[in-house]
Short mmCIF file of C-alpha atoms and ligand atoms in Angstrom, two decimals:
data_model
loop_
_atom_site.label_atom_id
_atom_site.label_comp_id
_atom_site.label_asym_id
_atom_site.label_seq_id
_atom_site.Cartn_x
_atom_site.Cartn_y
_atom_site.Cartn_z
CA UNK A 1 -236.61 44.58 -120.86
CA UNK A 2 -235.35 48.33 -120.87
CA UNK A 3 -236.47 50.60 -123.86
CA UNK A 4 -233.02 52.15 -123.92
CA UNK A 5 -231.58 51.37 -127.50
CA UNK A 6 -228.26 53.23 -127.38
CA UNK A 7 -226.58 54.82 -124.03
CA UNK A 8 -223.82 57.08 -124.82
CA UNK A 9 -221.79 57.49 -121.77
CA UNK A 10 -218.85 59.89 -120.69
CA UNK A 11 -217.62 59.86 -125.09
CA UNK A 12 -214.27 61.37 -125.79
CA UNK A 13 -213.12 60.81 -129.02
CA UNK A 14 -209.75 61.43 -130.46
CA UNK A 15 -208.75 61.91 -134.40
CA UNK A 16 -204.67 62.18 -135.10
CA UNK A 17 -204.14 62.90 -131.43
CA UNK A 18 -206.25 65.58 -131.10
CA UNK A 19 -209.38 65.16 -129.06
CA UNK A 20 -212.35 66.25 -131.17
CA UNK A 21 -215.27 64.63 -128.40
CA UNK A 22 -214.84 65.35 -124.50
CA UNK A 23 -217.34 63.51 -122.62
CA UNK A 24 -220.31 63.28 -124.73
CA UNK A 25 -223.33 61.54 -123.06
CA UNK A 26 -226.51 60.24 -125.63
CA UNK A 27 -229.64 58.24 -124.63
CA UNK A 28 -232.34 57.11 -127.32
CA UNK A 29 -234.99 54.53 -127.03
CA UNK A 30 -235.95 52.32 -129.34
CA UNK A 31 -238.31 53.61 -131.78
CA UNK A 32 -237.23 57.26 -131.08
CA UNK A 33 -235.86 59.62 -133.58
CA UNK A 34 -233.35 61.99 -132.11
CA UNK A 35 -231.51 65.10 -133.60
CA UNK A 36 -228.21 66.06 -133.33
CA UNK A 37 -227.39 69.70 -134.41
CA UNK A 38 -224.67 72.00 -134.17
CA UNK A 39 -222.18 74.03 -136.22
CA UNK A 40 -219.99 73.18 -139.03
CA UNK A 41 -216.77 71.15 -137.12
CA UNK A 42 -218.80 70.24 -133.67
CA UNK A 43 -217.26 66.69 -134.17
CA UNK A 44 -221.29 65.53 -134.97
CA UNK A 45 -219.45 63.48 -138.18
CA UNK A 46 -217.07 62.60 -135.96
CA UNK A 47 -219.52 60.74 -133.14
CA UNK A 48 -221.19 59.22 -136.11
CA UNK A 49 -218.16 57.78 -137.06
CA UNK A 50 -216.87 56.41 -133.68
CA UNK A 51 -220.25 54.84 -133.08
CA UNK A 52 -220.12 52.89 -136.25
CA UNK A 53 -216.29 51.75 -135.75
CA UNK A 54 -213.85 53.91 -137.80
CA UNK A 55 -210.96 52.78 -137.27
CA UNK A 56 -209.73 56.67 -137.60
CA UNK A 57 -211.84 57.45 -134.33
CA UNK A 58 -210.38 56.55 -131.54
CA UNK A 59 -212.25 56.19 -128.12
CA UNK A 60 -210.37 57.01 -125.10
CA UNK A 61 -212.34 57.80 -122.62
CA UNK A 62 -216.32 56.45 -122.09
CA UNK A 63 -218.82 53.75 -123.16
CA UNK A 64 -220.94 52.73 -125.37
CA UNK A 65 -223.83 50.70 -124.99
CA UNK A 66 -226.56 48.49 -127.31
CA UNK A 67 -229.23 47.26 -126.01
CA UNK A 68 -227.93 46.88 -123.03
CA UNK A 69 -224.32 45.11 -123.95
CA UNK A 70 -221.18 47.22 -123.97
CA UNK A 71 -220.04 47.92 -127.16
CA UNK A 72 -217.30 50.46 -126.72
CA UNK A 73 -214.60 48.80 -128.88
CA UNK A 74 -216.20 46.66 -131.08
CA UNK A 75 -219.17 49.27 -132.02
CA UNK A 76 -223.06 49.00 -133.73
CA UNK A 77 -221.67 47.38 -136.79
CA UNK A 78 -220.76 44.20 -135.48
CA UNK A 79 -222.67 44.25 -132.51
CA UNK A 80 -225.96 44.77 -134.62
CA UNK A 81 -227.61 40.77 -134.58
CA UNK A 82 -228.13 38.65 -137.85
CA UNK A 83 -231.62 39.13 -138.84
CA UNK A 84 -232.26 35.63 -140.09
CA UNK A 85 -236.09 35.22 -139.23
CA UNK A 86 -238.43 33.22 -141.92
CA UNK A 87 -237.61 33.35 -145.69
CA UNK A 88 -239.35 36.47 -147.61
CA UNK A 89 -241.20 35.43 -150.72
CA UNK A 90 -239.95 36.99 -153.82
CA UNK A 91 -243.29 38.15 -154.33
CA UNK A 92 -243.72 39.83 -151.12
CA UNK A 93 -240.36 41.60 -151.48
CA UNK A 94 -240.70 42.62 -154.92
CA UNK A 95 -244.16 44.07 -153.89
CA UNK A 96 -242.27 45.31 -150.63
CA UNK A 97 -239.32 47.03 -152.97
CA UNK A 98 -241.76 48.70 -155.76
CA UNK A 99 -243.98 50.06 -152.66
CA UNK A 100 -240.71 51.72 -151.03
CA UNK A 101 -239.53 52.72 -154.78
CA UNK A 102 -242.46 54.41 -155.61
CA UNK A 103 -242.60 56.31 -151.78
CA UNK A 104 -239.27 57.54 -152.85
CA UNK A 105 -239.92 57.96 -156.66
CA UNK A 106 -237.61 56.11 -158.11
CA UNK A 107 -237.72 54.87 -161.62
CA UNK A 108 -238.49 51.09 -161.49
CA UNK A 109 -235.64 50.96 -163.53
CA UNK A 110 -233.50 52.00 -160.31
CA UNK A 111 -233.95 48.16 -159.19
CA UNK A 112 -231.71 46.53 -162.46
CA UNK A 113 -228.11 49.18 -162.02
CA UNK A 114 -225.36 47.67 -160.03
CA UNK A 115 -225.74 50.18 -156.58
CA UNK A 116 -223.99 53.57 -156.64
CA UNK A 117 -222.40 53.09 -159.87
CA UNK A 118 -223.31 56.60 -161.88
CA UNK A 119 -225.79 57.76 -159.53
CA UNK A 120 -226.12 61.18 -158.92
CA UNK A 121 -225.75 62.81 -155.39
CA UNK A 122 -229.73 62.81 -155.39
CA UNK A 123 -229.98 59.12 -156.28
CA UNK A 124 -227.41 57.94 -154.35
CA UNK A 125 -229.45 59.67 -151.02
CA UNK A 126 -232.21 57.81 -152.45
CA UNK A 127 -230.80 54.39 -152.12
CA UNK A 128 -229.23 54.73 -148.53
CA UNK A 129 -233.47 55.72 -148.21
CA UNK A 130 -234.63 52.79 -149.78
CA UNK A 131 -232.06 50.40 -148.08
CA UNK A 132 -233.46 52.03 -144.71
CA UNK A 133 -236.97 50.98 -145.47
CA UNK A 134 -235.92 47.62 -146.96
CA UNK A 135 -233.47 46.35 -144.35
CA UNK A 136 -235.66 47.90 -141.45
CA UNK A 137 -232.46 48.42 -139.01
CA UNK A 138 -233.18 48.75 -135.30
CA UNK A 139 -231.09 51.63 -135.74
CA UNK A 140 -230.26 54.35 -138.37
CA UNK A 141 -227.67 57.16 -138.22
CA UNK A 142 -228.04 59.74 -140.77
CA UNK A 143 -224.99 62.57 -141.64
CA UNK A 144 -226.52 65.36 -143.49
CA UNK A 145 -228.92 62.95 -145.85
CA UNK A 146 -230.25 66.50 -146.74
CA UNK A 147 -226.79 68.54 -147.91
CA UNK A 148 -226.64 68.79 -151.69
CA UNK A 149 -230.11 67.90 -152.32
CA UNK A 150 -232.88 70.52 -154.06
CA UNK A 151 -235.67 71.07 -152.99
CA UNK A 152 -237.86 68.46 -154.12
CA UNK A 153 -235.04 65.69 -153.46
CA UNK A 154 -235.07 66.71 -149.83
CA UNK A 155 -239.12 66.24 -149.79
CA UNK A 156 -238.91 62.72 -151.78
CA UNK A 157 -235.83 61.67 -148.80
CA UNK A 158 -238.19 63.17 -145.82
CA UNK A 159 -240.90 61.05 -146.61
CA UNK A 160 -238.88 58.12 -147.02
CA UNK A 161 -237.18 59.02 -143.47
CA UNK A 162 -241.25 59.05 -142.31
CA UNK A 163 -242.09 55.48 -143.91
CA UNK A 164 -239.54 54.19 -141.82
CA UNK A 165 -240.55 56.18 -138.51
CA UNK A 166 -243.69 54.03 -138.93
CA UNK A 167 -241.88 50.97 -138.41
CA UNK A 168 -242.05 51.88 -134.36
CA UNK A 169 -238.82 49.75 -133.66
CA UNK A 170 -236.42 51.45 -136.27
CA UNK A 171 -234.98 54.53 -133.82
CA UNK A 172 -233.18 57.48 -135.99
CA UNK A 173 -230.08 59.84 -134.98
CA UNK A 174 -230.40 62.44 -137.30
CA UNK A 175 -227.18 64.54 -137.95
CA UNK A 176 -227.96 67.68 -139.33
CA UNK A 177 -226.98 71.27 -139.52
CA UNK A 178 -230.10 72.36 -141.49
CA UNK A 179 -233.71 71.45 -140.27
CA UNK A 180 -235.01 71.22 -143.91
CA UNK A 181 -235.85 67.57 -143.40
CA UNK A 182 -237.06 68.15 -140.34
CA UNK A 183 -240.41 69.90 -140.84
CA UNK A 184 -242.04 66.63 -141.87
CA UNK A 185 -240.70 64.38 -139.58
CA UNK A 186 -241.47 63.52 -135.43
CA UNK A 187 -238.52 64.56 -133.19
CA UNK A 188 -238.32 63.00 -130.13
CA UNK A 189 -235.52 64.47 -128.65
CA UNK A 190 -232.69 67.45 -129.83
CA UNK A 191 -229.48 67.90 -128.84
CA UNK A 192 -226.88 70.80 -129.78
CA UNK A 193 -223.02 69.49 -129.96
CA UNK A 194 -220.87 72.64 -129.70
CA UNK A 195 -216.88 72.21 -130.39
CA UNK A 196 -217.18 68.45 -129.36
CA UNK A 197 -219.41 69.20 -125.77
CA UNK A 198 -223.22 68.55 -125.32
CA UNK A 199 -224.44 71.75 -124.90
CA UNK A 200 -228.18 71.63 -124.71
CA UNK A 201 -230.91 68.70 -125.10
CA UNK A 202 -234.53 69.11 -125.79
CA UNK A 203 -237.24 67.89 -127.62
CA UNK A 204 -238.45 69.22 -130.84
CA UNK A 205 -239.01 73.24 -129.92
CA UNK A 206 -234.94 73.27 -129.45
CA UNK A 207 -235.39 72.81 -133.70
CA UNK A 208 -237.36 75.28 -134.24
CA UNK A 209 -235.41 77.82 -131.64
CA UNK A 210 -232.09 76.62 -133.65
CA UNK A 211 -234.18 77.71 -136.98
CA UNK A 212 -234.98 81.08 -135.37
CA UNK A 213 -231.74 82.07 -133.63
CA UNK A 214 -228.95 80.07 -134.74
CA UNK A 215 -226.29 78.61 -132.86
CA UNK A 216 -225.08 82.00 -131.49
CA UNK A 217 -226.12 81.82 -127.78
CA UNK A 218 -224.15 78.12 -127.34
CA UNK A 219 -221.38 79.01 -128.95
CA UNK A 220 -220.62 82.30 -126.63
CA UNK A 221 -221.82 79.59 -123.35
P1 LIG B 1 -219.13 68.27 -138.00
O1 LIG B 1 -219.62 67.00 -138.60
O2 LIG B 1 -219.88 68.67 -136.78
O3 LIG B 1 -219.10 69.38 -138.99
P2 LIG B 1 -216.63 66.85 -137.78
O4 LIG B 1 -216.91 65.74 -136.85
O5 LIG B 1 -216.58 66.53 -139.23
O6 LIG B 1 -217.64 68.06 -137.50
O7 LIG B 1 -215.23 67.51 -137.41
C1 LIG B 1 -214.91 67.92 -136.09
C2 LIG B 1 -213.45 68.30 -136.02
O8 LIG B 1 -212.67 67.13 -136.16
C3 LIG B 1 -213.00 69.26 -137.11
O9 LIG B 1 -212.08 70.17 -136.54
C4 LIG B 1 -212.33 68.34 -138.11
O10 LIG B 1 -211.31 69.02 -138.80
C5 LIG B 1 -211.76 67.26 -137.22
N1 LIG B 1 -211.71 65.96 -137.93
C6 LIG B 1 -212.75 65.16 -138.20
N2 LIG B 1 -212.39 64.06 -138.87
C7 LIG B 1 -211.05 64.16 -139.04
C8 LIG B 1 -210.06 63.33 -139.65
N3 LIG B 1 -210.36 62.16 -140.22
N4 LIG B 1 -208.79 63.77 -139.62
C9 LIG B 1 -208.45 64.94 -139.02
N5 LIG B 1 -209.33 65.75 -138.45
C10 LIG B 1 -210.61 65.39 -138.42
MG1 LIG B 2 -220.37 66.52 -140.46
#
């Protein structure tokens, strides 16, 4: 069986008739953690949202394929199996849940408040964390989990983002336009979106020449 989790092929992408992706290509593994950078309006929201199915984002040119099957019109979401497997023992989960809370330093109190409801921007990044190490997806895609967040938050989310790295089959595309969560985390594989084009791919050294230079010398390409 092939390795390859997710094969973006040929993407364009419209949004209200205007096409924001032209011909975006993507290949991640399973288990891999890639990182898409690029400036503010790239369209790196925007292929987050087409791969997940927004009905907003409309594909018209391209594939898409998980795990082998073509998804391009029918997207992760739905194509992403059941996970029925064996029952989990309450015990096991609760243990499970206070281990993940406690990673991500949450207030065991966290666990009783309906989801989302009053929880600051901090809190709320917390609990897409927590679901991530709880649910154990095959794959996660992350918009800016870091914007908004202080210092410390950013930290707290990073090593969440790490726990689940060590779950080898959970693969990561990590949208970002900061590389503050980066620093703690393995990067398989960069790659810099410039006004809706695949500029550059890389591994993790592209990062670190993004956190030195800056965009600059793809944008003037
Ligand atoms: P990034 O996430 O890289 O900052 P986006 O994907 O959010 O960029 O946006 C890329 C471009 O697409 C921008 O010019 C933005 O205005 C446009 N765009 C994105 N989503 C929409 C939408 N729902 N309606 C209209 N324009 C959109
Ligand atoms: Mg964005």
């Amino acid at each position: 069986m092939s390795a390859q989790l997710l094969q973006i092929k040929d993407l364009s992408v419209k949004v209200e008739d205007k096409e924001i992706l032209h011909n975006v290509d993507l290949n991640l593994n399973k288990g891999e953690t890639h990182v898409l950078m690029g400036p503010n309006g790239a369209g790196k929201s925007t292929l987050g949202y087409a791969l997940m199915g927004n009905p907003r984002y409309e594909i018209t040119d391209g594939h898409i394929f998980f795990n082998g099957k073509d998804i391009t019109g029918n997207f992760i979401r739905t194509a992403l199996e059941q996970r029925t497997g064996s029952r989990i023992r309450l015990w096991n989960f609760r243990k499970e849940l206070k281990n993940a809370m406690d990673i991500l330093q949450m207030d065991e109190e966290y666990a009783d408040r309906d989801l989302n409801v009053g929880f600051s921007g901090g809190e709320k990044k917390k609990a897409e964390i927590l679901q991530l190490l709880m649910l154990k997806p095959s794959l996660a895609i992350l918009d800016e989990t870091d914007s908004g967040l202080d210092v410390d938050a950013v930290r707290t989310v990073s090593r969440g983002v790490e726990e689940y790295q060590k779950n080898k089959n959970g693969a990561l595309l990590i949208i970002t336009h900061s590389t503050r969560i980066l620093e703690a985390l393995h990067v398989d594989a960069t790659h810099i979106l410039v006004d809706g084009k695949m500029v550059a791919s890389g591994d993790s050294s592209l990062v670190d020449e993004i956190n030195t230079n800056g965009f600059e010398k793809y944008i003037q390409q």
